[in-house]
Amino acid sequence: MKSKAPVGLWVWRQIEPEETAMGLLLRVAEIQGHSSTERTVKAAGVNRSRLAHGVAAEIAAFAAQVDQDPSRIAADSPTEDRKGRLHLRGHPMGDMLDFGPRRLCPACLDEAWHHRFWWDIRAVATCPRHGIDLVGNCACGKRFTWRGGGLLKCSACPNNDTMTLPRAAADPKVLRKDAYLLSRFGAGEVEVVPILDALPLREVFTTLERIGAACEGYSYEWKSAEALGLPLSTVQARGFEVLADGKLDEVLTKIYDGFIAQGGRPEEGFTSCYGWLYHWFNHKRGAKFSSLLAEAFHVHGAARFPIVPKARLGKLPATAVKKLSLKAAAAKAGVSVYAMKSIGLSLGLIRTEKRSGSQLSFPVDEVERIGRDLKGA
């Protein structure tokens, strides 16, 4: 035990692996016998909100009071850069961290009595190490907060026993998604998912939600977990399964079929056939955001409608193109645009009129057959 600190923190413990500054604060409050961390931060002379948000000066001040290296405390804590942006273990986090409600895994606490950084990540709902849901409420029903005087203490009851907390088996799909997210923080087994591996972690959070929401089918209106009335972790787990198991083509087909069922025409192309999902992807700068997602859209769309150059989705193998525009069909068949249009109308391959913004569409195999017939003639 160290000698009494100047501000009254007379006992302390070393920061533990995966423990955050706020987790250490809770533990110090518990060791000190404080009923609330309000008393602890007052004794330490630090601001709790600034400490939680990783302000370097606040971490340094707290580290001095518990006689520890501030870099060790900052290693697993949210930290703020010079522009006020939050990072965790080197990853920009945006709004993906919770600073109000607090969650925990009772099985983890049974193994070692300290907070883990990933309990504060909004997108993580389970403990992949123990296969159970994270717990956000005391056994008495009151939510855990950062004001309590310890890891399990709340203001409504004296309970401090992990065995009183539920240990509900987590949804396997959510567990799988959470395990992947933890692996990106260097805290779990790695599952290779090329589309996600190529994205910054903050974009992974968004992409999983968008793809998960798209599993509902075609919609012009943008969808999110909140709009669907579903837990974020559940929607993200759907998205992870789609991308990890190569099911994106199935999702795009469901969206496309829904569009056609509502009276849409394939010639309307990407901006209509895939509803809000393509608008989101295009807003994210398309292929510059994810070349692999761009390829998936490109290949799927090429089998159903002509691809226009402004789609900017990268190069596509010739074998993947199944539909041609009027101009492209005429060039392939070796005839004029007027002649190709006349042939298409006579064979019933195209409509007499087309909608504004759409293209006349010719199946590649039919164009090839027409070209052979013309050469034979």
CSV table of C-alpha atoms in Angstrom, one decimal:
chain,number,residue,atom,x,y,z
A,1,MET,CA,0.0,0.0,0.0
A,2,LYS,CA,1.3,3.5,-0.9
A,3,SER,CA,1.4,6.3,1.5
A,4,LYS,CA,-1.6,8.7,1.7
A,5,ALA,CA,-1.9,10.8,-1.4
A,6,PRO,CA,-2.1,14.6,-0.9
A,7,VAL,CA,-5.8,14.8,-1.9
A,8,GLY,CA,-6.9,11.8,0.2
A,9,LEU,CA,-6.7,8.8,-2.1
A,10,TRP,CA,-4.9,6.7,0.5
A,11,VAL,CA,-5.1,3.4,-1.4
A,12,TRP,CA,-4.8,2.5,-5.1
A,13,ARG,CA,-4.4,-0.4,-7.5
A,14,GLN,CA,-2.5,-0.6,-10.8
A,15,ILE,CA,-4.5,-0.2,-14.0
A,16,GLU,CA,-5.5,-3.7,-15.3
A,17,PRO,CA,-5.5,-5.0,-18.9
A,18,GLU,CA,-8.4,-3.6,-20.9
A,19,GLU,CA,-9.4,-1.3,-18.0
A,20,THR,CA,-10.4,2.3,-18.8
A,21,ALA,CA,-9.7,5.5,-16.8
A,22,MET,CA,-13.3,5.5,-15.7
A,23,GLY,CA,-13.2,1.8,-14.8
A,24,LEU,CA,-10.2,2.6,-12.6
A,25,LEU,CA,-12.1,5.5,-11.0
A,26,LEU,CA,-14.9,3.1,-10.0
A,27,ARG,CA,-12.4,0.7,-8.5
A,28,VAL,CA,-10.6,3.4,-6.6
A,29,ALA,CA,-14.0,4.7,-5.3
A,30,GLU,CA,-14.8,1.1,-4.1
A,31,ILE,CA,-11.4,0.7,-2.4
A,32,GLN,CA,-11.7,4.1,-0.8
A,33,GLY,CA,-15.2,3.2,0.5
A,34,HIS,CA,-16.8,6.2,-1.3
A,35,SER,CA,-20.5,5.9,-1.8
A,36,SER,CA,-20.2,7.7,-5.1
A,37,THR,CA,-17.5,8.6,-7.6
A,38,GLU,CA,-18.6,12.2,-7.0
A,39,ARG,CA,-16.6,12.1,-3.8
A,40,THR,CA,-13.7,10.4,-5.5
A,41,VAL,CA,-13.2,12.9,-8.3
A,42,LYS,CA,-13.6,15.7,-5.7
A,43,ALA,CA,-10.8,14.1,-3.7
A,44,ALA,CA,-8.6,13.7,-6.8
A,45,GLY,CA,-9.3,17.1,-8.1
A,46,VAL,CA,-10.4,15.9,-11.5
A,47,ASN,CA,-13.4,16.4,-13.7
A,48,ARG,CA,-15.3,13.2,-14.4
A,49,SER,CA,-16.7,14.1,-17.8
A,50,ARG,CA,-13.3,15.3,-19.0
A,51,LEU,CA,-11.7,12.1,-17.7
A,52,ALA,CA,-14.4,9.9,-19.4
A,53,HIS,CA,-13.8,11.8,-22.7
A,54,GLY,CA,-10.1,11.2,-22.6
A,55,VAL,CA,-8.8,14.7,-22.2
A,56,ALA,CA,-5.0,14.2,-21.9
A,57,ALA,CA,-4.6,16.8,-19.1
A,58,GLU,CA,-7.3,15.1,-17.0
A,59,ILE,CA,-5.8,11.6,-17.5
A,60,ALA,CA,-2.5,13.0,-16.4
A,61,ALA,CA,-3.9,14.6,-13.3
A,62,PHE,CA,-5.7,11.4,-12.3
A,63,ALA,CA,-2.6,9.3,-13.0
A,64,ALA,CA,-0.6,11.6,-10.7
A,65,GLN,CA,-3.1,11.0,-7.9
A,66,VAL,CA,-2.9,7.2,-8.2
A,67,ASP,CA,0.8,7.2,-8.8
A,68,GLN,CA,0.6,5.6,-12.3
A,69,ASP,CA,1.9,6.1,-15.8
A,70,PRO,CA,-0.7,8.2,-17.7
A,71,SER,CA,0.1,6.3,-20.9
A,72,ARG,CA,-0.9,3.0,-19.3
A,73,ILE,CA,-4.2,4.5,-18.3
A,74,ALA,CA,-4.8,6.0,-21.7
A,75,ALA,CA,-3.9,2.8,-23.6
A,76,ASP,CA,-7.4,1.2,-23.1
A,77,SER,CA,-9.4,4.4,-22.5
A,78,PRO,CA,-11.1,6.7,-25.0
A,79,THR,CA,-8.7,9.6,-25.8
A,80,GLU,CA,-9.4,12.9,-27.4
A,81,ASP,CA,-7.2,14.3,-30.1
A,82,ARG,CA,-6.4,18.0,-30.7
A,83,LYS,CA,-9.6,18.4,-32.7
A,84,GLY,CA,-11.8,16.9,-30.0
A,85,ARG,CA,-12.3,13.6,-31.8
A,86,LEU,CA,-12.5,10.4,-29.8
A,87,HIS,CA,-10.3,7.4,-30.4
A,88,LEU,CA,-10.1,4.0,-28.7
A,89,ARG,CA,-7.1,1.8,-29.2
A,90,GLY,CA,-6.2,3.9,-32.2
A,91,HIS,CA,-9.6,3.7,-33.9
A,92,PRO,CA,-11.8,6.9,-34.4
A,93,MET,CA,-15.0,6.2,-32.6
A,94,GLY,CA,-17.4,9.1,-33.3
A,95,ASP,CA,-20.6,8.5,-31.3
A,96,MET,CA,-20.1,4.8,-30.9
A,97,LEU,CA,-19.2,5.0,-27.1
A,98,ASP,CA,-21.7,5.3,-24.2
A,99,PHE,CA,-20.8,7.7,-21.5
A,100,GLY,CA,-24.1,7.6,-19.5
A,101,PRO,CA,-25.4,4.1,-19.0
A,102,ARG,CA,-22.8,1.4,-18.0
A,103,ARG,CA,-22.8,-2.3,-18.8
A,104,LEU,CA,-20.7,-5.3,-17.6
A,105,CYS,CA,-20.2,-9.0,-17.9
A,106,PRO,CA,-20.6,-10.7,-14.5
A,107,ALA,CA,-18.6,-13.7,-15.7
A,108,CYS,CA,-15.6,-11.4,-16.6
A,109,LEU,CA,-15.9,-9.8,-13.1
A,110,ASP,CA,-15.8,-13.3,-11.6
A,111,GLU,CA,-12.4,-13.8,-13.3
A,112,ALA,CA,-11.0,-10.3,-12.6
A,113,TRP,CA,-12.6,-7.4,-10.7
A,114,HIS,CA,-12.2,-4.5,-13.2
A,115,HIS,CA,-14.1,-2.8,-16.0
A,116,ARG,CA,-13.3,-3.7,-19.7
A,117,PHE,CA,-13.1,-1.0,-22.4
A,118,TRP,CA,-15.4,-2.8,-24.8
A,119,TRP,CA,-18.3,-2.8,-22.4
A,120,ASP,CA,-18.7,0.9,-23.4
A,121,ILE,CA,-19.0,0.3,-27.2
A,122,ARG,CA,-22.6,0.8,-28.3
A,123,ALA,CA,-22.4,-1.7,-31.0
A,124,VAL,CA,-21.2,-4.5,-28.7
A,125,ALA,CA,-24.0,-6.2,-26.8
A,126,THR,CA,-22.5,-9.4,-25.6
A,127,CYS,CA,-19.4,-11.0,-24.1
A,128,PRO,CA,-17.9,-13.2,-26.8
A,129,ARG,CA,-15.6,-14.7,-24.2
A,130,HIS,CA,-18.4,-16.1,-22.1
A,131,GLY,CA,-21.3,-16.2,-24.6
A,132,ILE,CA,-23.7,-14.1,-22.6
A,133,ASP,CA,-25.4,-10.7,-22.9
A,134,LEU,CA,-23.8,-7.7,-21.2
A,135,VAL,CA,-25.8,-6.6,-18.2
A,136,GLY,CA,-26.9,-2.9,-17.8
A,137,ASN,CA,-29.0,-3.2,-14.7
A,138,CYS,CA,-28.4,-4.0,-11.0
A,139,ALA,CA,-30.3,-7.0,-9.6
A,140,CYS,CA,-32.7,-4.4,-8.1
A,141,GLY,CA,-33.5,-3.2,-11.6
A,142,LYS,CA,-31.8,0.2,-11.4
A,143,ARG,CA,-29.4,1.0,-14.2
A,144,PHE,CA,-25.7,1.0,-13.6
A,145,THR,CA,-24.1,4.4,-13.9
A,146,TRP,CA,-20.7,6.0,-13.5
A,147,ARG,CA,-21.8,7.7,-10.3
A,148,GLY,CA,-21.9,4.5,-8.2
A,149,GLY,CA,-19.3,3.7,-5.6
A,150,GLY,CA,-18.1,0.6,-7.3
A,151,LEU,CA,-18.4,-1.8,-10.2
A,152,LEU,CA,-21.7,-3.3,-8.9
A,153,LYS,CA,-22.9,-0.7,-6.5
A,154,CYS,CA,-26.0,1.3,-7.2
A,155,SER,CA,-27.9,4.0,-5.3
A,156,ALA,CA,-30.9,1.9,-4.7
A,157,CYS,CA,-29.6,-1.2,-2.9
A,158,PRO,CA,-26.5,-2.6,-1.1
A,159,ASN,CA,-26.1,-5.6,-3.5
A,160,ASN,CA,-22.6,-6.3,-4.7
A,161,ASP,CA,-22.7,-9.9,-5.8
A,162,THR,CA,-22.2,-10.9,-9.4
A,163,MET,CA,-24.2,-14.1,-8.8
A,164,THR,CA,-27.4,-12.0,-8.5
A,165,LEU,CA,-27.0,-10.8,-12.1
A,166,PRO,CA,-28.6,-12.6,-15.1
A,167,ARG,CA,-26.4,-14.6,-17.4
A,168,ALA,CA,-28.6,-14.9,-20.5
A,169,ALA,CA,-27.1,-16.9,-23.4
A,170,ALA,CA,-26.5,-14.4,-26.2
A,171,ASP,CA,-27.8,-14.7,-29.8
A,172,PRO,CA,-25.0,-16.7,-31.7
A,173,LYS,CA,-25.2,-14.2,-34.6
A,174,VAL,CA,-24.7,-11.2,-32.3
A,175,LEU,CA,-21.8,-13.0,-30.6
A,176,ARG,CA,-20.1,-13.7,-33.9
A,177,LYS,CA,-20.5,-10.0,-34.9
A,178,ASP,CA,-19.2,-8.8,-31.5
A,179,ALA,CA,-16.2,-11.2,-31.7
A,180,TYR,CA,-15.3,-9.7,-35.0
A,181,LEU,CA,-15.5,-6.1,-33.6
A,182,LEU,CA,-13.4,-7.1,-30.6
A,183,SER,CA,-10.8,-8.6,-32.9
A,184,ARG,CA,-10.5,-5.2,-34.7
A,185,PHE,CA,-9.5,-3.8,-31.3
A,186,GLY,CA,-6.9,-6.6,-30.9
A,187,ALA,CA,-9.0,-8.3,-28.2
A,188,GLY,CA,-10.4,-11.4,-29.8
A,189,GLU,CA,-10.0,-14.1,-32.4
A,190,VAL,CA,-9.8,-12.9,-36.0
A,191,GLU,CA,-12.4,-13.8,-38.6
A,192,VAL,CA,-11.4,-12.6,-42.1
A,193,VAL,CA,-14.2,-10.6,-43.8
A,194,PRO,CA,-12.6,-8.8,-46.8
A,195,ILE,CA,-15.3,-6.2,-47.3
A,196,LEU,CA,-15.1,-5.2,-43.6
A,197,ASP,CA,-11.4,-5.6,-43.2
A,198,ALA,CA,-10.8,-3.0,-45.8
A,199,LEU,CA,-12.9,-0.4,-44.0
A,200,PRO,CA,-12.0,1.8,-41.1
A,201,LEU,CA,-13.6,0.5,-37.9
A,202,ARG,CA,-16.0,3.4,-37.6
A,203,GLU,CA,-17.3,2.7,-41.1
A,204,VAL,CA,-17.7,-1.0,-40.2
A,205,PHE,CA,-20.2,0.0,-37.6
A,206,THR,CA,-22.3,2.0,-40.1
A,207,THR,CA,-21.9,-0.5,-42.9
A,208,LEU,CA,-23.1,-3.4,-40.8
A,209,GLU,CA,-26.2,-1.4,-39.8
A,210,ARG,CA,-27.0,-0.4,-43.4
A,211,ILE,CA,-26.6,-3.9,-44.8
A,212,GLY,CA,-28.6,-5.4,-41.9
A,213,ALA,CA,-31.4,-2.9,-42.5
A,214,ALA,CA,-31.3,-3.7,-46.3
A,215,CYS,CA,-32.2,-7.3,-45.4
A,216,GLU,CA,-35.8,-6.0,-45.0
A,217,GLY,CA,-36.0,-5.6,-48.8
A,218,TYR,CA,-36.7,-2.7,-51.2
A,219,SER,CA,-37.5,0.7,-49.8
A,220,TYR,CA,-37.0,4.2,-51.1
A,221,GLU,CA,-36.8,5.6,-47.6
A,222,TRP,CA,-33.4,5.2,-45.7
A,223,LYS,CA,-33.6,2.5,-43.1
A,224,SER,CA,-31.7,2.1,-39.8
A,225,ALA,CA,-32.0,0.1,-36.6
A,226,GLU,CA,-34.0,2.9,-35.0
A,227,ALA,CA,-36.4,3.2,-38.0
A,228,LEU,CA,-37.0,-0.6,-37.9
A,229,GLY,CA,-37.6,-0.6,-34.2
A,230,LEU,CA,-34.9,-3.2,-33.7
A,231,PRO,CA,-31.8,-3.3,-31.4
A,232,LEU,CA,-28.7,-2.0,-33.1
A,233,SER,CA,-26.7,-5.2,-32.3
A,234,THR,CA,-29.4,-7.3,-34.0
A,235,VAL,CA,-29.4,-5.3,-37.2
A,236,GLN,CA,-25.6,-5.2,-37.3
A,237,ALA,CA,-25.5,-9.0,-36.7
A,238,ARG,CA,-27.7,-9.5,-39.8
A,239,GLY,CA,-25.3,-7.3,-41.8
A,240,PHE,CA,-22.3,-9.2,-40.6
A,241,GLU,CA,-23.8,-12.5,-41.6
A,242,VAL,CA,-24.5,-11.2,-45.0
A,243,LEU,CA,-21.0,-9.9,-45.6
A,244,ALA,CA,-19.1,-12.7,-43.8
A,245,ASP,CA,-21.0,-15.5,-45.5
A,246,GLY,CA,-21.1,-14.1,-49.0
A,247,LYS,CA,-24.9,-13.4,-49.0
A,248,LEU,CA,-24.9,-9.9,-50.4
A,249,ASP,CA,-26.0,-11.0,-53.8
A,250,GLU,CA,-29.1,-12.6,-52.2
A,251,VAL,CA,-29.9,-9.3,-50.4
A,252,LEU,CA,-29.5,-7.3,-53.6
A,253,THR,CA,-31.7,-9.7,-55.4
A,254,LYS,CA,-34.4,-9.3,-52.7
A,255,ILE,CA,-34.2,-5.6,-53.0
A,256,TYR,CA,-34.3,-5.6,-56.8
A,257,ASP,CA,-37.2,-8.1,-57.0
A,258,GLY,CA,-39.1,-5.8,-54.5
A,259,PHE,CA,-38.5,-2.8,-56.8
A,260,ILE,CA,-39.8,-4.7,-59.8
A,261,ALA,CA,-42.8,-6.0,-57.9
A,262,GLN,CA,-43.8,-2.4,-57.1
A,263,GLY,CA,-43.9,-1.5,-60.8
A,264,GLY,CA,-40.3,-0.5,-61.3
A,265,ARG,CA,-38.4,-1.1,-64.5
A,266,PRO,CA,-34.8,-2.5,-64.7
A,267,GLU,CA,-33.8,0.2,-67.2
A,268,GLU,CA,-34.0,2.8,-64.4
A,269,GLY,CA,-30.7,1.5,-63.2
A,270,PHE,CA,-28.7,1.7,-60.0
A,271,THR,CA,-30.3,4.9,-58.6
A,272,SER,CA,-33.8,3.3,-58.6
A,273,CYS,CA,-33.4,-0.5,-58.6
A,274,TYR,CA,-31.6,-0.7,-55.2
A,275,GLY,CA,-33.5,2.0,-53.4
A,276,TRP,CA,-32.0,3.8,-50.5
A,277,LEU,CA,-29.1,1.4,-50.1
A,278,TYR,CA,-27.5,2.5,-53.4
A,279,HIS,CA,-28.1,6.1,-52.5
A,280,TRP,CA,-26.3,5.5,-49.2
A,281,PHE,CA,-23.4,3.8,-51.0
A,282,ASN,CA,-23.2,6.5,-53.6
A,283,HIS,CA,-23.2,9.2,-50.9
A,284,LYS,CA,-20.2,7.4,-49.3
A,285,ARG,CA,-18.4,8.0,-52.6
A,286,GLY,CA,-19.0,4.5,-54.1
A,287,ALA,CA,-15.9,2.6,-55.2
A,288,LYS,CA,-13.7,5.0,-53.3
A,289,PHE,CA,-15.5,4.0,-50.1
A,290,SER,CA,-15.4,0.2,-50.9
A,291,SER,CA,-14.2,-1.3,-54.1
A,292,LEU,CA,-15.6,-4.7,-53.0
A,293,LEU,CA,-19.1,-3.3,-52.4
A,294,ALA,CA,-18.9,-1.5,-55.7
A,295,GLU,CA,-18.0,-4.8,-57.4
A,296,ALA,CA,-21.0,-6.5,-55.8
A,297,PHE,CA,-23.4,-3.8,-57.0
A,298,HIS,CA,-21.7,-3.7,-60.4
A,299,VAL,CA,-21.9,-7.5,-61.1
A,300,HIS,CA,-25.5,-7.7,-59.8
A,301,GLY,CA,-26.7,-4.8,-61.8
A,302,ALA,CA,-24.9,-5.8,-65.0
A,303,ALA,CA,-26.9,-9.0,-65.2
A,304,ARG,CA,-30.2,-6.9,-65.1
A,305,PHE,CA,-29.8,-3.6,-66.8
A,306,PRO,CA,-27.3,-1.6,-69.0
A,307,ILE,CA,-24.4,-0.1,-67.1
A,308,VAL,CA,-23.8,3.6,-67.8
A,309,PRO,CA,-20.3,5.1,-67.4
A,310,LYS,CA,-21.4,7.6,-64.7
A,311,ALA,CA,-22.0,4.7,-62.3
A,312,ARG,CA,-18.2,4.8,-61.7
A,313,LEU,CA,-18.1,1.4,-60.1
A,314,GLY,CA,-14.8,0.2,-61.6
A,315,LYS,CA,-14.0,-2.2,-64.4
A,316,LEU,CA,-16.3,-5.2,-65.0
A,317,PRO,CA,-15.4,-8.4,-66.7
A,318,ALA,CA,-17.0,-8.7,-70.1
A,319,THR,CA,-18.6,-12.1,-69.0
A,320,ALA,CA,-20.5,-10.3,-66.2
A,321,VAL,CA,-22.3,-8.0,-68.6
A,322,LYS,CA,-25.7,-9.4,-69.5
A,323,LYS,CA,-27.5,-6.2,-70.7
A,324,LEU,CA,-26.5,-3.6,-73.3
A,325,SER,CA,-27.7,-0.1,-74.0
A,326,LEU,CA,-29.0,0.7,-77.5
A,327,LYS,CA,-25.7,2.3,-78.5
A,328,ALA,CA,-23.6,-0.6,-77.1
A,329,ALA,CA,-25.9,-3.2,-78.7
A,330,ALA,CA,-25.7,-1.5,-82.1
A,331,ALA,CA,-21.9,-1.4,-81.9
A,332,LYS,CA,-21.7,-5.1,-81.0
A,333,ALA,CA,-24.1,-6.2,-83.7
A,334,GLY,CA,-22.4,-4.0,-86.3
A,335,VAL,CA,-25.4,-1.9,-87.3
A,336,SER,CA,-26.6,1.7,-86.9
A,337,VAL,CA,-28.4,2.8,-83.7
A,338,TYR,CA,-31.6,3.4,-85.8
A,339,ALA,CA,-31.4,-0.1,-87.3
A,340,MET,CA,-30.8,-1.7,-83.9
A,341,LYS,CA,-33.8,0.0,-82.4
A,342,SER,CA,-35.9,-1.1,-85.3
A,343,ILE,CA,-34.7,-4.7,-84.9
A,344,GLY,CA,-35.3,-4.6,-81.2
A,345,LEU,CA,-38.9,-3.3,-81.6
A,346,SER,CA,-39.7,-5.9,-84.3
A,347,LEU,CA,-38.4,-8.7,-82.0
A,348,GLY,CA,-40.2,-7.3,-78.9
A,349,LEU,CA,-36.8,-6.9,-77.1
A,350,ILE,CA,-37.5,-3.2,-76.2
A,351,ARG,CA,-40.5,-1.0,-75.6
A,352,THR,CA,-41.9,1.5,-78.0
A,353,GLU,CA,-41.4,4.3,-75.4
A,354,LYS,CA,-38.9,4.6,-72.6
A,355,ARG,CA,-39.1,6.6,-69.4
A,356,SER,CA,-37.0,9.7,-68.9
A,357,GLY,CA,-33.6,8.9,-67.4
A,358,SER,CA,-33.7,5.2,-68.3
A,359,GLN,CA,-32.0,3.3,-71.2
A,360,LEU,CA,-33.3,0.8,-73.7
A,361,SER,CA,-32.0,-2.6,-72.7
A,362,PHE,CA,-30.9,-5.5,-74.9
A,363,PRO,CA,-29.9,-8.9,-73.6
A,364,VAL,CA,-26.3,-9.7,-74.6
A,365,ASP,CA,-27.1,-13.1,-75.9
A,366,GLU,CA,-29.8,-11.7,-78.2
A,367,VAL,CA,-27.5,-9.1,-79.5
A,368,GLU,CA,-24.9,-11.7,-80.2
A,369,ARG,CA,-27.5,-13.8,-82.1
A,370,ILE,CA,-28.6,-10.8,-84.1
A,371,GLY,CA,-25.0,-10.1,-85.1
A,372,ARG,CA,-24.5,-13.7,-86.2
A,373,ASP,CA,-27.7,-13.6,-88.2
A,374,LEU,CA,-26.8,-10.4,-89.9
A,375,LYS,CA,-23.4,-11.7,-90.9
A,376,GLY,CA,-25.0,-14.9,-92.2
A,377,ALA,CA,-27.4,-12.9,-94.3
